[in-house]
XYZ file of C-alpha atoms in Angstrom:
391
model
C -8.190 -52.747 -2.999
C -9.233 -53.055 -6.813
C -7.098 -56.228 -8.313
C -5.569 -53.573 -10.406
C -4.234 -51.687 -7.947
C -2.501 -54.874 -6.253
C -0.744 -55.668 -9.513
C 0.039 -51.651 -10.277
C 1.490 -51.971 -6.310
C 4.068 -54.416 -7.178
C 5.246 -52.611 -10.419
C 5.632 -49.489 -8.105
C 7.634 -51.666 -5.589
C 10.124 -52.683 -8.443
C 10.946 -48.919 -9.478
C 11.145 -48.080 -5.738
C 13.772 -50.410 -5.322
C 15.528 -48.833 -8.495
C 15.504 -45.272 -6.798
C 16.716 -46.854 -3.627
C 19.266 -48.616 -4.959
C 20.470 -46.059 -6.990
C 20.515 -43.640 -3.969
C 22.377 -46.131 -1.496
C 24.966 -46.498 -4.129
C 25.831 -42.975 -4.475
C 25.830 -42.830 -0.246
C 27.583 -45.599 -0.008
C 30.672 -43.946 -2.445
C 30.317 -40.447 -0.158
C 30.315 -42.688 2.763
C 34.139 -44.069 1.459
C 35.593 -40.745 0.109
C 34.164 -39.816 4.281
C 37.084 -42.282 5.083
C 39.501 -40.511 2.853
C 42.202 -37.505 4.548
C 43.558 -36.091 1.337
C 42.688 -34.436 -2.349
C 45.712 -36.717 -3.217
C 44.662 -40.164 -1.665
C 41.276 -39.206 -3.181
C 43.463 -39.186 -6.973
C 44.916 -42.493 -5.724
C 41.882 -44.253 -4.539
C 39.345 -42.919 -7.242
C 41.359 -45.048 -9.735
C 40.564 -48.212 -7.116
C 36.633 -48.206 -7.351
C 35.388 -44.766 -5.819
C 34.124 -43.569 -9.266
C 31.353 -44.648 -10.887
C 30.203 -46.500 -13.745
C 26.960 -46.042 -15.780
C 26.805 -49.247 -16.645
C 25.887 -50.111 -13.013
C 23.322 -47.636 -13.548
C 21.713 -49.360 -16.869
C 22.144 -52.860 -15.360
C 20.047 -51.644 -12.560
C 17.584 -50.581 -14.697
C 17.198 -53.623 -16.979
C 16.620 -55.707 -13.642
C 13.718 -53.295 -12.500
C 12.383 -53.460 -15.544
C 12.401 -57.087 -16.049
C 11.250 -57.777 -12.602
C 8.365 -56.166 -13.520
C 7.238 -58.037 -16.539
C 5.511 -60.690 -14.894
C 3.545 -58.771 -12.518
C 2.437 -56.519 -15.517
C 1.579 -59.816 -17.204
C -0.345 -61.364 -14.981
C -2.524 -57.793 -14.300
C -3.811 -57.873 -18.169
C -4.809 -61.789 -17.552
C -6.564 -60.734 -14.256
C -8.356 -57.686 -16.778
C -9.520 -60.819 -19.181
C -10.602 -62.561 -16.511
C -12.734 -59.631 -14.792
C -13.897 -57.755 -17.609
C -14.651 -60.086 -20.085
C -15.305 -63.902 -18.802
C -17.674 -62.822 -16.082
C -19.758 -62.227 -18.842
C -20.123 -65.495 -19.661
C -24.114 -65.646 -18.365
C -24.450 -62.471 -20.041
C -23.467 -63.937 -23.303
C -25.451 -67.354 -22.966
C -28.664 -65.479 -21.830
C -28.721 -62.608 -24.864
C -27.765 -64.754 -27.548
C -26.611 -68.348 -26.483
C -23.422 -68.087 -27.172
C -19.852 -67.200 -25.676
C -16.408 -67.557 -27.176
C -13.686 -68.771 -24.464
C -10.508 -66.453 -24.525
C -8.384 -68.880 -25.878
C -10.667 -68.754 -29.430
C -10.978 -65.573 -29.146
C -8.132 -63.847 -31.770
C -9.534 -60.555 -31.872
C -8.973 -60.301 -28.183
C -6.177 -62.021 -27.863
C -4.481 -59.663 -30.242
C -5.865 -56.547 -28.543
C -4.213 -57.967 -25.372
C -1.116 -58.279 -27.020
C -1.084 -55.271 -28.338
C -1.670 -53.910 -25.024
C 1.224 -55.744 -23.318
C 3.782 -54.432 -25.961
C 2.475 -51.038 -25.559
C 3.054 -51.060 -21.769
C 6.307 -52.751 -22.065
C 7.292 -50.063 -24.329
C 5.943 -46.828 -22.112
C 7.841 -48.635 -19.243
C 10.761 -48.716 -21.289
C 10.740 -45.131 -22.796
C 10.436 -44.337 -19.040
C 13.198 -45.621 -18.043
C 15.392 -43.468 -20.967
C 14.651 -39.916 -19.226
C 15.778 -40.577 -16.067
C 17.310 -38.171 -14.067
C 17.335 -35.973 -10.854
C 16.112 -32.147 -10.363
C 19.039 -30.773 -8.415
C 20.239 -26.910 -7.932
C 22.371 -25.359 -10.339
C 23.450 -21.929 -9.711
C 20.610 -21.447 -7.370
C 17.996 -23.070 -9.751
C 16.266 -26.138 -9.908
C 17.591 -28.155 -13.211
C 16.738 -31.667 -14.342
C 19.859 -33.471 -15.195
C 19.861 -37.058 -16.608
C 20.790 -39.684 -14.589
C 24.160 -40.454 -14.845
C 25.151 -36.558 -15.272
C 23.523 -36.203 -11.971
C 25.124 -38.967 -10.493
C 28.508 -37.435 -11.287
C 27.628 -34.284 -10.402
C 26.847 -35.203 -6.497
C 29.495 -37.374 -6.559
C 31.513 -34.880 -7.887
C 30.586 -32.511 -5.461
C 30.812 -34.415 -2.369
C 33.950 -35.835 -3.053
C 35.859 -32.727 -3.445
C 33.674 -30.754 -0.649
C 35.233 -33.487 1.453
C 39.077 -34.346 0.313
C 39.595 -30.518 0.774
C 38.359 -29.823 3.743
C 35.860 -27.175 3.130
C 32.792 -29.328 4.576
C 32.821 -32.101 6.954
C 31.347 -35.588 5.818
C 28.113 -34.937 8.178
C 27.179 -32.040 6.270
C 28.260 -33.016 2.683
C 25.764 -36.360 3.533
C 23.150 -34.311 5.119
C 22.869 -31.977 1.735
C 23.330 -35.119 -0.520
C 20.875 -37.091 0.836
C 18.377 -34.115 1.153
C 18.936 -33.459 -2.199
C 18.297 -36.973 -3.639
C 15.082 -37.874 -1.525
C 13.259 -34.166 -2.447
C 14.298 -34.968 -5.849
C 13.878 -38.628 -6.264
C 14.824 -40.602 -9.283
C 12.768 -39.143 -11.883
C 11.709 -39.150 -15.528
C 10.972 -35.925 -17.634
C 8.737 -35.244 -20.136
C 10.907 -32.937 -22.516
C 8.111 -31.219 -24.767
C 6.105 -30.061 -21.691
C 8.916 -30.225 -18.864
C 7.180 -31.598 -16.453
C 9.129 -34.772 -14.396
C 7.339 -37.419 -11.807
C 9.191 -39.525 -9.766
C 9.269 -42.904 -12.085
C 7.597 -45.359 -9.434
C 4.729 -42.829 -9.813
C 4.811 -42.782 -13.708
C 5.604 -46.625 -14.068
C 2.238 -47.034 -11.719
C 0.269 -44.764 -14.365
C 1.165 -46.237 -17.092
C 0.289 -49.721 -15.966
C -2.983 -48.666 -14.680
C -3.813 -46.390 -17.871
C -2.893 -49.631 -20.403
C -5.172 -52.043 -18.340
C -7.792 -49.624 -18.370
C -7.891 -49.276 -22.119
C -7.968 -52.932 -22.687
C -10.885 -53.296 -20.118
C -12.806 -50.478 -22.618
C -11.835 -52.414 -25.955
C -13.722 -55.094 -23.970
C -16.863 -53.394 -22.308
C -17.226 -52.213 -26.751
C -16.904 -55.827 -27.693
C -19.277 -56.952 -24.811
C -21.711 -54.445 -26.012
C -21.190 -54.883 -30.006
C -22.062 -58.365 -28.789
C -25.232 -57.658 -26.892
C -26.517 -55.302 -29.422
C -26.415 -52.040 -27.474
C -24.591 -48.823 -27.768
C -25.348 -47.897 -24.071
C -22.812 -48.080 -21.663
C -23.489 -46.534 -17.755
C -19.858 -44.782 -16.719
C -18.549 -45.797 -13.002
C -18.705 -43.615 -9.965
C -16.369 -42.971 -7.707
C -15.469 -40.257 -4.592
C -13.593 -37.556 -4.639
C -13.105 -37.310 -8.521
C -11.450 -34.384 -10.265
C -13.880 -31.692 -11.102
C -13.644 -32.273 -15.026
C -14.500 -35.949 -14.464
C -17.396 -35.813 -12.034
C -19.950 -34.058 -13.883
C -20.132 -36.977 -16.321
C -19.570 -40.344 -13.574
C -22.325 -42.517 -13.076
C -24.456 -41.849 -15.739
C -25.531 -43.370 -18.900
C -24.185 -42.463 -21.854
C -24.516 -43.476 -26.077
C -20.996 -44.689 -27.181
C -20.306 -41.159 -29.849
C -21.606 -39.211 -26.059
C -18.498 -40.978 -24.112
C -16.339 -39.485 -26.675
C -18.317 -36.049 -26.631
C -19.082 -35.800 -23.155
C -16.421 -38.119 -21.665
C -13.872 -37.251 -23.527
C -12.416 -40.938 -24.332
C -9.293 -41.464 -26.244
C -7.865 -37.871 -24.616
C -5.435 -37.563 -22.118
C -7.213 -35.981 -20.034
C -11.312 -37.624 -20.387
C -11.892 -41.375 -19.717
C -9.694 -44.248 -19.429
C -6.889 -41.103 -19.860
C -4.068 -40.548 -17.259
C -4.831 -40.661 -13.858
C -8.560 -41.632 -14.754
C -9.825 -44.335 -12.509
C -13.038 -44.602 -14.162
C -14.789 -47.565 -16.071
C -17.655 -47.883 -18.591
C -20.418 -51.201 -18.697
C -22.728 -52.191 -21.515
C -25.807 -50.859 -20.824
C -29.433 -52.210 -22.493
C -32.544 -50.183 -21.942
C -34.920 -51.479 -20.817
C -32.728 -54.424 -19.455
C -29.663 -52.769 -17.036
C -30.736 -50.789 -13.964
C -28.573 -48.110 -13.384
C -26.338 -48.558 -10.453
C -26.747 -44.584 -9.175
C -29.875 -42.230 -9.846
C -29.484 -38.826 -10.429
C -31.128 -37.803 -7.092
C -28.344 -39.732 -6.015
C -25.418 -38.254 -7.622
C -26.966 -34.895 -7.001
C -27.175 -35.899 -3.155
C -23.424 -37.055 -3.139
C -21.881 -34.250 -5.390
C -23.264 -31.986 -2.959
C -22.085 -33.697 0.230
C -18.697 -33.681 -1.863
C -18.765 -29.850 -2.369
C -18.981 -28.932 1.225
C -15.198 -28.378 2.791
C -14.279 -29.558 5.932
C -11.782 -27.991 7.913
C -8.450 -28.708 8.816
C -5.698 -26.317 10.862
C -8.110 -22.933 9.158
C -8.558 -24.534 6.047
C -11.015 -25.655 4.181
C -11.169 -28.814 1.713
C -13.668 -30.417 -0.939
C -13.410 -34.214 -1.362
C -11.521 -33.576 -3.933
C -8.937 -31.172 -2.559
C -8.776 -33.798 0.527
C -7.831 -36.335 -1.536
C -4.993 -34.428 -3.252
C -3.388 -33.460 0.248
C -3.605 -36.765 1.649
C -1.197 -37.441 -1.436
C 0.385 -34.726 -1.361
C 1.365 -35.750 2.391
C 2.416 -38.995 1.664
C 4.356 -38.010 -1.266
C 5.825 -35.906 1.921
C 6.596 -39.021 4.120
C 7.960 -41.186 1.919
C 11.086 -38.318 0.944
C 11.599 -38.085 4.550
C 11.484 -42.106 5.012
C 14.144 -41.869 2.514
C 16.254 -38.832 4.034
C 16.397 -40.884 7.201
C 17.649 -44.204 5.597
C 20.193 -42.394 3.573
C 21.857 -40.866 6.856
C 21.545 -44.679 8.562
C 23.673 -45.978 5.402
C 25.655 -43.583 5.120
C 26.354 -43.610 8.977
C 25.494 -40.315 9.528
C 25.723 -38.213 12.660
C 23.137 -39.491 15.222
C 21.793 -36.056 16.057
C 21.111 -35.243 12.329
C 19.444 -39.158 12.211
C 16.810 -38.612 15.482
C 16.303 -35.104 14.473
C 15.043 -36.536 10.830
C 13.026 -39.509 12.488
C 11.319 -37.010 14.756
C 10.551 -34.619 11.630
C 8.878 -37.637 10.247
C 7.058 -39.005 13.563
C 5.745 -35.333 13.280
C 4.633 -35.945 9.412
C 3.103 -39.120 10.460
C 0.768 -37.540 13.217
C -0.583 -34.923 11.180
C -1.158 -37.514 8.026
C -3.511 -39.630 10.644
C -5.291 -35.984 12.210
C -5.550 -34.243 8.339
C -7.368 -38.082 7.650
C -9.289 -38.137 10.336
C -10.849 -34.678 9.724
C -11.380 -35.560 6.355
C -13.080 -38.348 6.705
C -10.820 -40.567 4.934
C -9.043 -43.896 5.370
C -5.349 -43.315 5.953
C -3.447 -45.410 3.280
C -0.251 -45.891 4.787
C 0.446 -48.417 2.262
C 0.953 -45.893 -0.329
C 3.540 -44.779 2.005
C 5.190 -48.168 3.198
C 5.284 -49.020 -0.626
C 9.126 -47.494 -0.761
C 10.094 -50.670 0.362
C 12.563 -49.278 3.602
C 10.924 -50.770 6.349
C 10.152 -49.487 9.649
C 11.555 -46.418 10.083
C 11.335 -45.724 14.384
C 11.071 -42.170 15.686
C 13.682 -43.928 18.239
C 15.397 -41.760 20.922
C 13.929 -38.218 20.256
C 16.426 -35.554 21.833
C 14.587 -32.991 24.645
C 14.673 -30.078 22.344
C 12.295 -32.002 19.861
């Protein structure tokens, strides 16, 4: 594992706590309106501690983020340290000379900069919260503390009068909140991620754009405007017709597409760019090479009838664990909330069943199953236990 994904791990851990915290709370209110007989004791007793507050909500939100500060801190000191004192050698052999980070105020103020910009994108994050639950039948995104209410809300009274018992007013809550997650939304284009996902991103995207300020320094330095772009498996389509080659610094805005969301060092991207000197560097993969492993890469293997690209293998195994990690979190919310045993074996066994076909989809694809991606939620072992004989 790169050392930014270690430091991007812990960041994630912090904002899974957040959603799980958040999502115990609201359980553990439905779990003492479950021990309430009446609309009217629910009047009495909502005045006693049952409701909510949303400053619960922001104080749980100012620890996350502050938990994560030093994590995010010490990632952009690991990027100094990999991208830009290595080159110490580098430096010495071109042209005898290398400035130490500490003397260096140019990047020291880029790294900064960098830090304050990730602090803030965490922040801004952390202002759209919400949860996509059904209104009338369709999907809505509601912010957090509307949506808090509103399950609350519903639960409560679904309960007090009788029309649902507490099993089944859980069993919908907590379906609800782990397909949903604790999310933040994008309001110009709609589109909401689950923030441990986003928070992750945004870490990884900052990091990456101060190791690029440094690869151009490092090459302003050694006199070239070559740099040779990384390579890496199963890259989107858009991305892998340009990895691994070398590239002019105007072509890795032209061909690359750096500085746009969607090109290098954008969103998502994973990719890195070296100085490269003619003449000097030897590229790291030929074009024979590339040729050879984009073609590998473009023949599907199978799985259950269909068919898969690297690519699209890589998605699914994502996709799946995306998968596991909502059901990890359906079964813990019935355990705290103290749920009906059936409906808590029947859930485990769902995701025993997830499990197995994460490990056979893996193996077919030739891929490493990374069940730390999964595990990352933070919940702990969650047993398939005592599976009933109709399972």
């Amino acid at each position: 594992m790169s050392y930014r994904n270690q430091y991007a791990d812990a960041i994630e851990r912090q904002f899974c706590d957040l959603e799980n915290r958040i999502i115990a709370d609201i359980i553990r209110r439905i779990k003492k309106t479950g021990e309430i007989t009446s609309t009217a004791d629910w009047q009495v007793n909502k005045l006693t501690g049952l409701g909510y507050s949303s400053d619960d909500i922001e104080s749980a939100i100012k620890n996350s983020l502050k938990a994560s500060w030093p994590d995010m801190f010490e990632l952009y000191d690991h990027t100094i340290e990999q991208e830009y004192t290595r080159n110490k050698k580098v430096y010495e052999q071109i042209n005898g000379k290398f400035v130490p980070y500490k003397d260096n105020a140019q990047l020291r103020q880029w790294t900064e900069s960098a830090k304050d910009q990730t602090k803030g994108a965490l922040q801004n994050l952390t202002r759209t919260l919400g949860v996509a639950v059904s209104v009338n039948g369709q999907l809505t995104f509601l912010p957090l503390t509307e949506a808090y209410k509103k399950l609350l809300d519903a639960a409560v009274m679904d309960i007090t009068s009788g029309a649902f018992d507490y099993n089944s007013v859980l069993k919908r809550t907590v379906s609800a909140l782990s397909n949903s997650g604790i999310r933040t939304i994008d309001y110009a284009s709609g589109y909401s991620s689950r923030i441990a996902v986003v928070a992750r991103r945004a870490v990884l995207t900052g990091a990456s754009q101060l190791a690029g300020r440094i690869s151009d320094m490092n090459a302003e330095k050694l006199g070239t405007e070559y740099f040779e772009v990384s390579h890496h498996s199963g890259a989107r389509p858009s991305h892998r017709r340009w990895q691994g080659k070398v590239y002019t610094r105007e072509q890795l805005v032209t061909i690359c597409g750096l500085g746009k969301v969607d090109g290098l060092k954008g969103a998502n991207c994973y990719h890195d760019y070296y100085p490269f000197i003619p003449g000097v560097s030897k590229r790291q993969y030929s074009d024979k090479w590339l040729a050879e492993q984009n073609h590998r890469e473009d023949q599907p293997k199978t799985f259950q009838g269909k068919g898969y690209t690297a690519y699209e293998a890589k998605q699914q195994q994502r996709k799946l664990e995306t998968s596991m990690r909502a059901q990890r979190q359906k079964v813990r919310g019935l355990q705290q909330g103290k749920g009906s045993p059936d409906d808590i074996i029947n859930e485990k066994a769902r995701y025993q069943g997830q499990l197995q076909e994460y490990k056979r989809f893996s193996t077919a694809m030739g891929l490493k199953p990374q069940m730390d991606r999964v595990y990352i939620d933070g919940l702990g072992r969650i047993a398939p236990g005592n599976m009933p004989k109709n399972i």
